[in-house]
XYZ file of C-alpha atoms in Angstrom:
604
model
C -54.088 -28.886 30.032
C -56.275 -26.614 32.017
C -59.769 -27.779 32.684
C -63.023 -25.978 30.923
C -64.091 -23.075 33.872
C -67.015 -24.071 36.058
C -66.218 -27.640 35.469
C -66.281 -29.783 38.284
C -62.359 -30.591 37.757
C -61.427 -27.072 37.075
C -59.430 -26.041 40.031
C -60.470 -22.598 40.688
C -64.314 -23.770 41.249
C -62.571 -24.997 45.044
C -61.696 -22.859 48.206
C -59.032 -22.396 50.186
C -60.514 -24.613 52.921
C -61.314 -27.129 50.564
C -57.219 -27.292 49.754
C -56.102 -27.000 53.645
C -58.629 -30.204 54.225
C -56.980 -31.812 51.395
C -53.466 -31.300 52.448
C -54.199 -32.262 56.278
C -55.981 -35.694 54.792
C -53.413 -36.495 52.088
C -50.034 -35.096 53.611
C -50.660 -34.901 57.288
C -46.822 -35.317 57.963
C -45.827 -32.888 55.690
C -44.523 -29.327 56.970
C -46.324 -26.837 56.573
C -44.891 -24.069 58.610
C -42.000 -22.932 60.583
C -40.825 -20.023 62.207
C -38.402 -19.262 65.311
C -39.599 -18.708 68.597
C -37.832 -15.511 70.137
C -34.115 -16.208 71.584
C -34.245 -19.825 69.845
C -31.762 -21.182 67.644
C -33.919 -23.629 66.002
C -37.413 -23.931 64.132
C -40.810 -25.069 65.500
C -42.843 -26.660 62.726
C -45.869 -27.493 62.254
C -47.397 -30.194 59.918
C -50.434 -29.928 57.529
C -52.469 -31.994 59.957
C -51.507 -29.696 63.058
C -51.934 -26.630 61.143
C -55.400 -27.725 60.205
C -56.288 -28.183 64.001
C -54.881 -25.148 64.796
C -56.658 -23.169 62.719
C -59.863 -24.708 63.558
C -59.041 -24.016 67.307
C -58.865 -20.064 66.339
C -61.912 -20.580 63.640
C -63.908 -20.768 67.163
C -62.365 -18.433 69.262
C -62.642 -15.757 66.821
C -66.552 -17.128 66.337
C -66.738 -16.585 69.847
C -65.846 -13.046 70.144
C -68.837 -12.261 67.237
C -67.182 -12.680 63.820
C -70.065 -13.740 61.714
C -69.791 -14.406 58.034
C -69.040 -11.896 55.560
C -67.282 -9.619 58.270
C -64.284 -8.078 57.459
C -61.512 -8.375 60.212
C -58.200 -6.016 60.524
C -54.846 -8.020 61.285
C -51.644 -5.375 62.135
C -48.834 -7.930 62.706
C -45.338 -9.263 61.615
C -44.582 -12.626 59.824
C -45.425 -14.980 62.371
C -47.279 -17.968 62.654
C -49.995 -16.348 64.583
C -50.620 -13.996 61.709
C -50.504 -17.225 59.301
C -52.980 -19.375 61.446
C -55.411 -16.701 62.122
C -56.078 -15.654 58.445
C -57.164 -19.154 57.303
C -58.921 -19.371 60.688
C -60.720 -16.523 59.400
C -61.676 -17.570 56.282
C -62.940 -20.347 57.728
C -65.226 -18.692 59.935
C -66.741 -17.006 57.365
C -65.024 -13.507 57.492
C -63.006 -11.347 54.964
C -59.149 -11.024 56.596
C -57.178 -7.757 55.522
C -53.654 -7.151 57.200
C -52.813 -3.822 57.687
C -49.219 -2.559 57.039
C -46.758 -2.522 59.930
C -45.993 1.018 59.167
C -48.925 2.445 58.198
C -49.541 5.581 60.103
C -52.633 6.325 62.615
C -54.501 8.321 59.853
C -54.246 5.240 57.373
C -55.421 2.714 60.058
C -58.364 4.846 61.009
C -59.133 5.014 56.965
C -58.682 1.279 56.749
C -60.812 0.850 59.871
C -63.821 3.229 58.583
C -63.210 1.949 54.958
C -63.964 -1.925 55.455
C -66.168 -1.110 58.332
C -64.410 -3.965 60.702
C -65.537 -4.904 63.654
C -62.658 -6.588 65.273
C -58.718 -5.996 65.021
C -55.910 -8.473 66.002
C -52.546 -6.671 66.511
C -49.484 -7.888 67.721
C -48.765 -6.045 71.005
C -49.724 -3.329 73.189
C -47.555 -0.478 71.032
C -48.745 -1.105 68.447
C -52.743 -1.686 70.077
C -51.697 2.220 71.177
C -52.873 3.328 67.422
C -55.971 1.373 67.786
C -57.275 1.862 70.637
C -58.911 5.299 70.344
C -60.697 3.982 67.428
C -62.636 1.837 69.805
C -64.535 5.119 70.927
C -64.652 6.371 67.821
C -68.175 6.426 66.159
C -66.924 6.585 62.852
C -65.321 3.482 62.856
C -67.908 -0.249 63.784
C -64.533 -1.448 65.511
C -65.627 -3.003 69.243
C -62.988 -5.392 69.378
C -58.852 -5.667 69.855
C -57.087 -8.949 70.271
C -53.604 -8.129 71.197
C -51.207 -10.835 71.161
C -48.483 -9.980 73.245
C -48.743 -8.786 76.594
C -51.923 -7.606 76.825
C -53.692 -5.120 79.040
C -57.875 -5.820 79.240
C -57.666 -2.089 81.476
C -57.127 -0.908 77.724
C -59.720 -2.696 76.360
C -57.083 -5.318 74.936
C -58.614 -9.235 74.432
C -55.795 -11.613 74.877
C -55.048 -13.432 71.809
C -54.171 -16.793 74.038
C -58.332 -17.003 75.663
C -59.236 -18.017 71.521
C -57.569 -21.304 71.802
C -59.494 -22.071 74.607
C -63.421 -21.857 73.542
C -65.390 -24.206 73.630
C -66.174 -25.491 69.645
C -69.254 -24.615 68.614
C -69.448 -25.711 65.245
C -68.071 -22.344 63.585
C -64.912 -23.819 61.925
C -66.881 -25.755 59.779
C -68.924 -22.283 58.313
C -66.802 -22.935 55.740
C -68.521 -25.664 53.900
C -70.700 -22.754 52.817
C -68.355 -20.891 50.847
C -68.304 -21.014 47.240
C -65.276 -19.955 44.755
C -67.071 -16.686 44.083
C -66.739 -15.352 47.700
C -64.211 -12.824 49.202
C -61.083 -14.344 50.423
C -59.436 -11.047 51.314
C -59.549 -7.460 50.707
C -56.032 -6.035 50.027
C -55.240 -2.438 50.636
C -53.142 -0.328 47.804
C -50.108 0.707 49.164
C -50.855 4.098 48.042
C -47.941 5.974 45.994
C -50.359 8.742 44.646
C -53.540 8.838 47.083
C -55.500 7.005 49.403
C -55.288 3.089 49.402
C -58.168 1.158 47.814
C -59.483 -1.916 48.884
C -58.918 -4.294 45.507
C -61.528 -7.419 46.694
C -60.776 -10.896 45.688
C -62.275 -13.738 45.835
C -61.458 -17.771 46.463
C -61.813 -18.085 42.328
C -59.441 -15.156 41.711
C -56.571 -15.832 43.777
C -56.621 -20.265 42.477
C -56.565 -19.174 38.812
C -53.754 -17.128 39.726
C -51.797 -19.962 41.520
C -53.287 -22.293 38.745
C -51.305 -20.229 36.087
C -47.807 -20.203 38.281
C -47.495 -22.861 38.542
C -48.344 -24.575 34.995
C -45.576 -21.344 34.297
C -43.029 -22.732 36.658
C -41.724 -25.905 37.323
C -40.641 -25.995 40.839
C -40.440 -29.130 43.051
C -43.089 -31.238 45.005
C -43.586 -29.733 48.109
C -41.168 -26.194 47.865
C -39.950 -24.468 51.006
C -40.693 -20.374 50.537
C -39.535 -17.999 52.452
C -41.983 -15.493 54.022
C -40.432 -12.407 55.062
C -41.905 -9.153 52.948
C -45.410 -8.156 54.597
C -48.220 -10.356 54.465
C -50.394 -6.904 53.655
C -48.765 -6.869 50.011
C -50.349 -9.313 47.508
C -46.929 -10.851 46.815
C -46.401 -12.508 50.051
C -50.010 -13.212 50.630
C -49.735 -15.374 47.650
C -46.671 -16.986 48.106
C -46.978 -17.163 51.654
C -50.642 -18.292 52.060
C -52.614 -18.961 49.071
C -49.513 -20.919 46.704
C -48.439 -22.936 49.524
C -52.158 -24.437 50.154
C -52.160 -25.294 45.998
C -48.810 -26.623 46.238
C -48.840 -28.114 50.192
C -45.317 -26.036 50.130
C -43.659 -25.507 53.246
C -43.292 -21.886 54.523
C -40.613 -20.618 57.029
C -41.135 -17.591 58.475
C -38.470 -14.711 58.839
C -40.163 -12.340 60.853
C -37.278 -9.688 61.055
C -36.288 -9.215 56.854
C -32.897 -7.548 58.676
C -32.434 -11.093 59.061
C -33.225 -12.941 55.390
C -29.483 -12.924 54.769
C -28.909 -15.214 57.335
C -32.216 -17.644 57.147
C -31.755 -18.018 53.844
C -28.908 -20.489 53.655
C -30.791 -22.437 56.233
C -33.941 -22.689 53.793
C -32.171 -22.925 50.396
C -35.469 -22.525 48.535
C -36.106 -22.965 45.114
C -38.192 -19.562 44.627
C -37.206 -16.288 45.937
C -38.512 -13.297 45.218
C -36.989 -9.821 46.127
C -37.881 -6.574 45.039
C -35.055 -4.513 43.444
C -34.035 -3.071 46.312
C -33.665 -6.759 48.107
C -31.348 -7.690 44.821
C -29.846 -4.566 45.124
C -28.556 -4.831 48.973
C -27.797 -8.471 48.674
C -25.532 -7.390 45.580
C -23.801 -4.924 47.427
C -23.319 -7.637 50.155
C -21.645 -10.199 47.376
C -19.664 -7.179 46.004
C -18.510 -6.607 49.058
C -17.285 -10.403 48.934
C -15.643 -10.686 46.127
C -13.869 -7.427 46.363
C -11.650 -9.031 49.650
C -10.870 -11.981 48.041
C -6.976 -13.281 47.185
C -5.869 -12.208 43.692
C -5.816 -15.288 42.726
C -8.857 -16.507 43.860
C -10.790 -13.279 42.526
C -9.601 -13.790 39.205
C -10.874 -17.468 38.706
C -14.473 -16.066 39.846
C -13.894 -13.334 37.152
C -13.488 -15.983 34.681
C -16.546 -17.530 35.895
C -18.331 -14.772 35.893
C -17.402 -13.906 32.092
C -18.641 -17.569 31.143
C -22.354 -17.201 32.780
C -22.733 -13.751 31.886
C -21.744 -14.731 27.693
C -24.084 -17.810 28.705
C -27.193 -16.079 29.905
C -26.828 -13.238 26.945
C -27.120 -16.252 24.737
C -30.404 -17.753 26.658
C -31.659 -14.566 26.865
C -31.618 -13.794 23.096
C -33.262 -16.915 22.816
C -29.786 -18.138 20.813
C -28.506 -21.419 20.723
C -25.784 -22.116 23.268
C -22.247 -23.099 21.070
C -21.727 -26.366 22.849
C -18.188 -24.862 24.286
C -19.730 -22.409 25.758
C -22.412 -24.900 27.517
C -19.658 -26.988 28.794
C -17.413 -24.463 30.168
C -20.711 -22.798 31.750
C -21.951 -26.122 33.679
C -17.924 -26.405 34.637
C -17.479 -23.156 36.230
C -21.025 -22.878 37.699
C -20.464 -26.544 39.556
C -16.979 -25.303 40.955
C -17.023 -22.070 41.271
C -20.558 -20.171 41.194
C -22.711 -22.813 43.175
C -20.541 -22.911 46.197
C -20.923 -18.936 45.580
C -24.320 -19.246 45.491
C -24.446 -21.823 48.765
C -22.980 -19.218 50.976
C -26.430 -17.199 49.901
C -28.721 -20.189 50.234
C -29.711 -19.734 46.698
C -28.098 -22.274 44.879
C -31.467 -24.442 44.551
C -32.792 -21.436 43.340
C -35.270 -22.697 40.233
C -36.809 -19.095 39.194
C -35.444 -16.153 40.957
C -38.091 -13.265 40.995
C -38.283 -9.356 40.877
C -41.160 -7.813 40.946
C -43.089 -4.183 42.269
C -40.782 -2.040 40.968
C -38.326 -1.945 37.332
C -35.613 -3.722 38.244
C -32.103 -1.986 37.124
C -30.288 -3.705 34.638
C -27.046 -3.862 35.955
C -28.469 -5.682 38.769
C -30.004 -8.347 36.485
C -26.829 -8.770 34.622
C -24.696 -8.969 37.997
C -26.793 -12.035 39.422
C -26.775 -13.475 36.007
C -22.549 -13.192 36.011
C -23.121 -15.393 39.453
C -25.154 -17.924 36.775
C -28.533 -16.409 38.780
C -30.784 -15.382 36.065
C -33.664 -13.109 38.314
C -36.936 -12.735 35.983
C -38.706 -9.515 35.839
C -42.266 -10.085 36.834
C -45.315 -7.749 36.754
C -48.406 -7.447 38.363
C -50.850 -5.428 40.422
C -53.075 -5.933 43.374
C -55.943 -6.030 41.007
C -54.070 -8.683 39.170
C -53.927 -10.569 41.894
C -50.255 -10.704 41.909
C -48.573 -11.218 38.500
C -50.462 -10.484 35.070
C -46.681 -11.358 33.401
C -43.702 -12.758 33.339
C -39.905 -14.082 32.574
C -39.149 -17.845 32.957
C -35.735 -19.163 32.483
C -36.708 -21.478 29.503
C -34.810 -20.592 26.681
C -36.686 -17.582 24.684
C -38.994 -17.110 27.465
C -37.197 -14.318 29.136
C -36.129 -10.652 27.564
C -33.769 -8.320 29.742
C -35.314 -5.407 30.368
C -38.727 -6.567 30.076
C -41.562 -8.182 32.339
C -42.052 -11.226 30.091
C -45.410 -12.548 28.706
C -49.310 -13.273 29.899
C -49.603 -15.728 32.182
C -52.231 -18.317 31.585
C -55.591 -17.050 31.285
C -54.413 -13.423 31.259
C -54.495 -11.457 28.645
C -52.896 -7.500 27.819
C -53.546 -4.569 25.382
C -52.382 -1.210 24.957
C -54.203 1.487 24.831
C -53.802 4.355 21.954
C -51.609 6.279 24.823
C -49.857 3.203 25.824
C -51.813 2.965 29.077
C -51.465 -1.535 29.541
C -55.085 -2.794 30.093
C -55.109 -6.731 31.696
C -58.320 -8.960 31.321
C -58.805 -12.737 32.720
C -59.944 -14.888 35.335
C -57.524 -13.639 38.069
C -58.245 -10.336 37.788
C -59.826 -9.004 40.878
C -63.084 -8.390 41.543
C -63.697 -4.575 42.024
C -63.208 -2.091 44.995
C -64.134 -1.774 48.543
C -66.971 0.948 49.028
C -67.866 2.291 52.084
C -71.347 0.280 52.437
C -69.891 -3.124 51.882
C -70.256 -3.341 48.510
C -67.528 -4.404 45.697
C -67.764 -1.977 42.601
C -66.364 -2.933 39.690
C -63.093 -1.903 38.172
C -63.480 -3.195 34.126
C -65.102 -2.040 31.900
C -67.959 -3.218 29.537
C -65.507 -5.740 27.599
C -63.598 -6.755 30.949
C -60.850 -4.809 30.750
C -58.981 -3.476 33.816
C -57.110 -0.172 33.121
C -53.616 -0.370 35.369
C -52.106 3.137 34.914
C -49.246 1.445 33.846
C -47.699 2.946 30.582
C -45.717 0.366 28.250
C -45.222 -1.178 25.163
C -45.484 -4.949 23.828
C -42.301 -6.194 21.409
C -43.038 -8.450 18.082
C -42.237 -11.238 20.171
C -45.255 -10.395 22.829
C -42.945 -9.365 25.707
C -44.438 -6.570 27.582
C -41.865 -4.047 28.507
C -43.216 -1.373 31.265
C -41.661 2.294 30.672
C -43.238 4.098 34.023
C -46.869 5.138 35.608
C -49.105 6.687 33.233
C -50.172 9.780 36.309
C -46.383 9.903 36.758
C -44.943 11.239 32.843
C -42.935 14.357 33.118
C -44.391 16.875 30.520
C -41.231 19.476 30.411
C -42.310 22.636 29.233
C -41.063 22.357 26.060
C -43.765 19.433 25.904
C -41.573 16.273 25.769
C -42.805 13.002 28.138
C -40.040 11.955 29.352
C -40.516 8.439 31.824
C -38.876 9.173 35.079
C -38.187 5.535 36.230
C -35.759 5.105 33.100
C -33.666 8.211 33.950
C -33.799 7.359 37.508
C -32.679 3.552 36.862
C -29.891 4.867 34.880
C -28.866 6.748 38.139
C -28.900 4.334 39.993
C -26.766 1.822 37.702
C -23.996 3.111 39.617
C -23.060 1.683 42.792
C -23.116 4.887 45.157
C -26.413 6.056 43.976
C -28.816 4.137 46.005
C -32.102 6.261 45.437
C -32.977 8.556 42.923
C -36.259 11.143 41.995
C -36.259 12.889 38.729
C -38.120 15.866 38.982
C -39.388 18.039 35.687
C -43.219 18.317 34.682
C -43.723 21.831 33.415
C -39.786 22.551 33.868
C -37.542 23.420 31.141
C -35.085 20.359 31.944
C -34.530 17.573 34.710
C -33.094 17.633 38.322
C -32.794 14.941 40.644
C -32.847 14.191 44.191
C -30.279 11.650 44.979
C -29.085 9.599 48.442
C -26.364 7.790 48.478
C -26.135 3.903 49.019
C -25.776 3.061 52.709
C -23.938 -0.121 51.986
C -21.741 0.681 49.076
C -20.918 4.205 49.883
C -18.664 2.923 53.063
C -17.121 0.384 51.307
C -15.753 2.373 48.266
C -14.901 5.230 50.928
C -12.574 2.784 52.723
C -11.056 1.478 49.612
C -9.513 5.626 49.224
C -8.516 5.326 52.674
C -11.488 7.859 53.567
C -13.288 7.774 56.817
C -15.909 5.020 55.988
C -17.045 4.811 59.890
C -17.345 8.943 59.638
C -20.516 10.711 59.015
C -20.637 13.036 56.572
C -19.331 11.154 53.415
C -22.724 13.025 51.536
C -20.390 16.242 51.793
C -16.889 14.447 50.957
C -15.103 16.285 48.148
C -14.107 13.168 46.435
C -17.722 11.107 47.022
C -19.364 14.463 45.615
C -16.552 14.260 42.281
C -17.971 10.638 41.814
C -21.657 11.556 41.961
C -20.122 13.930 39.504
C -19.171 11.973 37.253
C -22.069 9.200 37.774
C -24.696 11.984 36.557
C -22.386 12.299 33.618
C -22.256 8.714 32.602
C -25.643 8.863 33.137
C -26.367 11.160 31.140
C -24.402 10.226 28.275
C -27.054 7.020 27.870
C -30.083 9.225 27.847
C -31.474 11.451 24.846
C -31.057 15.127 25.468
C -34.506 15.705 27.149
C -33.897 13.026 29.203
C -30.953 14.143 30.832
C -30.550 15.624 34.438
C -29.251 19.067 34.375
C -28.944 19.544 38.174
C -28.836 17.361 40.804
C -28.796 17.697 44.916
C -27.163 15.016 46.742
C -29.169 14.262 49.543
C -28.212 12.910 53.800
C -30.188 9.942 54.948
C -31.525 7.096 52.976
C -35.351 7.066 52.047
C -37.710 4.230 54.331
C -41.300 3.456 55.178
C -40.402 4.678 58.567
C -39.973 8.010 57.474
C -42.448 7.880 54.873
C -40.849 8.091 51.653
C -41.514 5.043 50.217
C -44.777 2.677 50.708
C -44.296 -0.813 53.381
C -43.329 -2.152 49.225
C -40.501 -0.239 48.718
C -41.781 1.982 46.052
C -41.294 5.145 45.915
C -43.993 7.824 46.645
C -42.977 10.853 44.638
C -45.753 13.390 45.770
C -44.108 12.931 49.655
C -40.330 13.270 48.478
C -41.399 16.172 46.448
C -43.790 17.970 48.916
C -40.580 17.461 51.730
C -37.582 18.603 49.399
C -39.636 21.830 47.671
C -37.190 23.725 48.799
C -34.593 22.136 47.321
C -35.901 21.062 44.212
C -37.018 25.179 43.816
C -33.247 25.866 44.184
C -32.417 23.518 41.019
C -33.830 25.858 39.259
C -32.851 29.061 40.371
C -30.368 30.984 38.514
């Protein structure tokens, strides 16, 4: 039972270094995080105890180079255990850490520079120190520090990361015996899909009610490995990654290339993983892939298998009772066929498996649960801290389709025009202004209003139908939710990336890309030039797209439907800007860069 708030046991009236103390003097020997050094085969790890003395060591160095309390520091690097160590050495120095995306461009660093008025900036080498550097000179930013990790070059104004290690302690890692619950922890920057990112501040209080609530929600085991490899600037790996594991002394392994999750995992095996869609999707396509060049024989015992957890899961997920032949057969195939399926993935420990940012499709959720995977739609926001709901795998706990139920000490309404509102204790504390100051977000009552647009079934799970600023309004004045048409797209396998276009329009079009995974695969089973560029223009890919819009389009309502659609070259990235460092898509940049094409969809 959760403790009264503001009592003395309640365990959100604590701080982070309060927990890292506790783990260091109560599990010194315990791992607490490993990651591989480059060209190594192995793992350095480091236990609670060392941890603790490393971060203390940076606590001062950073001290030394002027971080006083309440400063707000900028960290631009990749999962690694510099980037780990040097945001709890932060904290306990007094500051505010923010990371910065890796692929945030120039103009969104100098915005998050001016923004949170930081002083000092740790990035991990001298390209990308390149971006910051000017901003040194700039007078519109307070930045008179750069601590560059890797290589650096003091004739560019670069402090080397490796002097901090070496100060002399003056008593600055222990500022943080003066922090309560109520102050800042972190400020974490909006990935910004329709504008300019906001800093969402949150404090020590915020982000333990949150891991208070997962894990009464979940019931993983004592100290879980996690896996750290989506950025540390999103509030999903922040929380697993560095506040959950402190709550739960968990052990976190670093991937610092995600190229390379495929293959860590099965070292790891841990018992929570969370992907968003587009991880499911591509390690889907890799199992696919699989199974397709199995033996005959062999394929068609798996196909049985996956008949009897797919009629399995329906059952849980209905919230039916399982017919007890069904729950024997189910436990027989999944211990001799689906786990050692799973093994090969390093996700047969898997205990909750997670999707969250974005809807996930639900052919994707029923193909994980045919490998006896059931992956839970989650939702949450920055300014929830992370997740405001979810699915659990307890039967009648999850609904496919949906993104579950409240959380502990979170509650959700619905506004007359469906808009979801979210009030509790881990919802954040306001906004970043320019002078320093948090404004708040809620209004009189509490209540934070998240843009998202939804609905709530007579069994409280909150299904989330698409953005409230993103509703196509169609001339003829019906809203029509893009994400469902575009998630029906995308159900098959060579559409991997789809934009419905439409406000003010007469009737849908769509931008589409094909998958970059799938597509070669299916080419080569037609004997078609899978190694061959060009497949975007093949007669026979472009008579599949054909007939994928029109299987589409036979599950939507008329004004739903896509009319026209262009199929586009080149799949859509951070890198090149059409979708945030999240993996969501920003529309206003696809539809700003393919005008010209989306005009012709509606030419005569």
């Amino acid at each position: 039972m959760t403790s009264a708030p503001g009592t003395t046991d309640d365990p959100t009236n604590r701080t982070l270094p309060e927990l890292l103390l506790r783990n260091a003097r109560e599990h010194p020997g315990l791992p607490a995080l490993s990651w591989r050094e480059p060209g190594a085969t192995g793992w350095t790890t480091l236990t609670w105890e060392q941890a603790r003395e490393a971060v203390a060591a940076l606590a001062e160095g950073y001290a030394a180079l002027g971080v006083r309390p309440g400063d707000h520091v900028l960290l631009m690097m990749g999962n690694r255990p510099e980037h780990w160590l040097s945001d709890l050495a932060l904290v306990h120095a007094g500051a505010v850490p923010t990371t910065v995306y890796s692929t945030a461009a120039p103009e969104q660093i100098g915005y998050v520079c001016r923004r949170s008025r930081a002083r000092l900036a740790v990035v991990e080498d001298p390209d990308v120190a390149v971006h910051w550097e000017k901003l040194l000179d700039d007078p519109g930013t307070a930045l008179e520090t750069l601590v560059v990790l890797e290589r650096p070059d003091p004739g560019r104004g670069h402090t080397p990361y490796d002097g901090l290690i070496d100060t002399v302690p003056s008593g600055a890692f222990d500022r943080w015996r003066d922090l309560t619950p109520d102050h800042l922890v972190t400020v974490v920057y909006t990935s910004g899909t329709t504008g300019d990112p906001k800093g969402a501040a949150i404090t020590h209080r915020q982000v333990l009610a949150q891991a208070t609530a997962l894990d009464a929600a979940v019931d993983l085991p004592d100290h879980p490995s996690h896996v750290c490899y989506l950025p540390l600037a999103h509030i999903a790996e922040r929380l697993l990654s560095l506040y959950l594991p402190l709550f739960r002394v968990s052990h976190v392994w670093m991937c610092a290339d995600p190229a390379a999750l495929a293959g860590a995992l099965p070292e790891i095996r841990p018992p929570h993983f969370v992907g968003v869609p587009r991880v499911w999707e591509k390690l889907a396509t890799g199992v696919r892939a699989s199974l397709a060049a199995l033996p005959e024989e062999i394929a068609a015992v798996v196909a049985t298998a996956r008949d009897v957890a797919a009629d399995y899961h329906s059952h849980r997920e209905r919230g039916e009772e399982i017919p007890p032949g069904l729950e024997a057969r189910y436990r027989e195939v999944h211990a001799s066929v689906l786990t050692p399926l799973l093994a090969r993935l390093g996700l047969d420990r898997v205990v909750l498996a997670s999707s969250a940012s974005a809807p996930m499709p639900v052919d994707v959720l029923r193909f994980w649960a045919s490998l006896g995977l059931a992956v839970m739609d989650v939702w949450g926001l920055t300014e929830s801290v992370g997740v405001a709901t979810l699915n659990t795998p307890d039967v009648g706990r999850n609904r496919l389709g949906s993104v579950g139920r409240p959380i502990e000490g979170i509650q959700v309404r619905l506004a007359d025009d469906g808009e979801v509102h979210l009030r509790g204790r881990s919802v954040f504390e306001g906004y970043l202004q320019p002078d320093g100051t948090v404004s708040p977000a809620t209004d009189e009552e509490g209540w934070f209003a998240t843009g998202d647009v939804g609905r709530i079934d007579e069994d409280g799970f909150l299904w989330i139908t698409d953005r409230k600023k993103e509703i196509i309004v169609t001339s003829g004045g019906k809203n029509i939710p893009p994400v469902l048409v575009e998630n029906t797209l995308k159900e098959h396998p060579l559409v991997g990336q789809a934009l419905v276009h439409g406000d003010a329009r007469p009737y849908l079009v769509a931008l589409l890309v094909l998958d970059p995974e799938m597509t070669p695969l299916w080419a080569g089973e037609r004997g078609l030039d899978a190694d061959g560029a060009g497949l975007d223009a093949h007669p026979e890919v472009l008579a599949e797209i054909e007939r994928a819009v029109a299987a589409a389009n036979a599950r939507l309502s008329r004004p739903e439907q896509v009319k026209r659609y262009r199929l586009l070259a080149g799949e859509w990235g951070p890198g090149t800007g059409e979708l945030t460092p999240s993996l969501k898509l920003r529309r206003r940049v696809v539809e700003e860069r393919y005008a010209e094409e989306v005009a012709a969809l509606y030419r005569d």
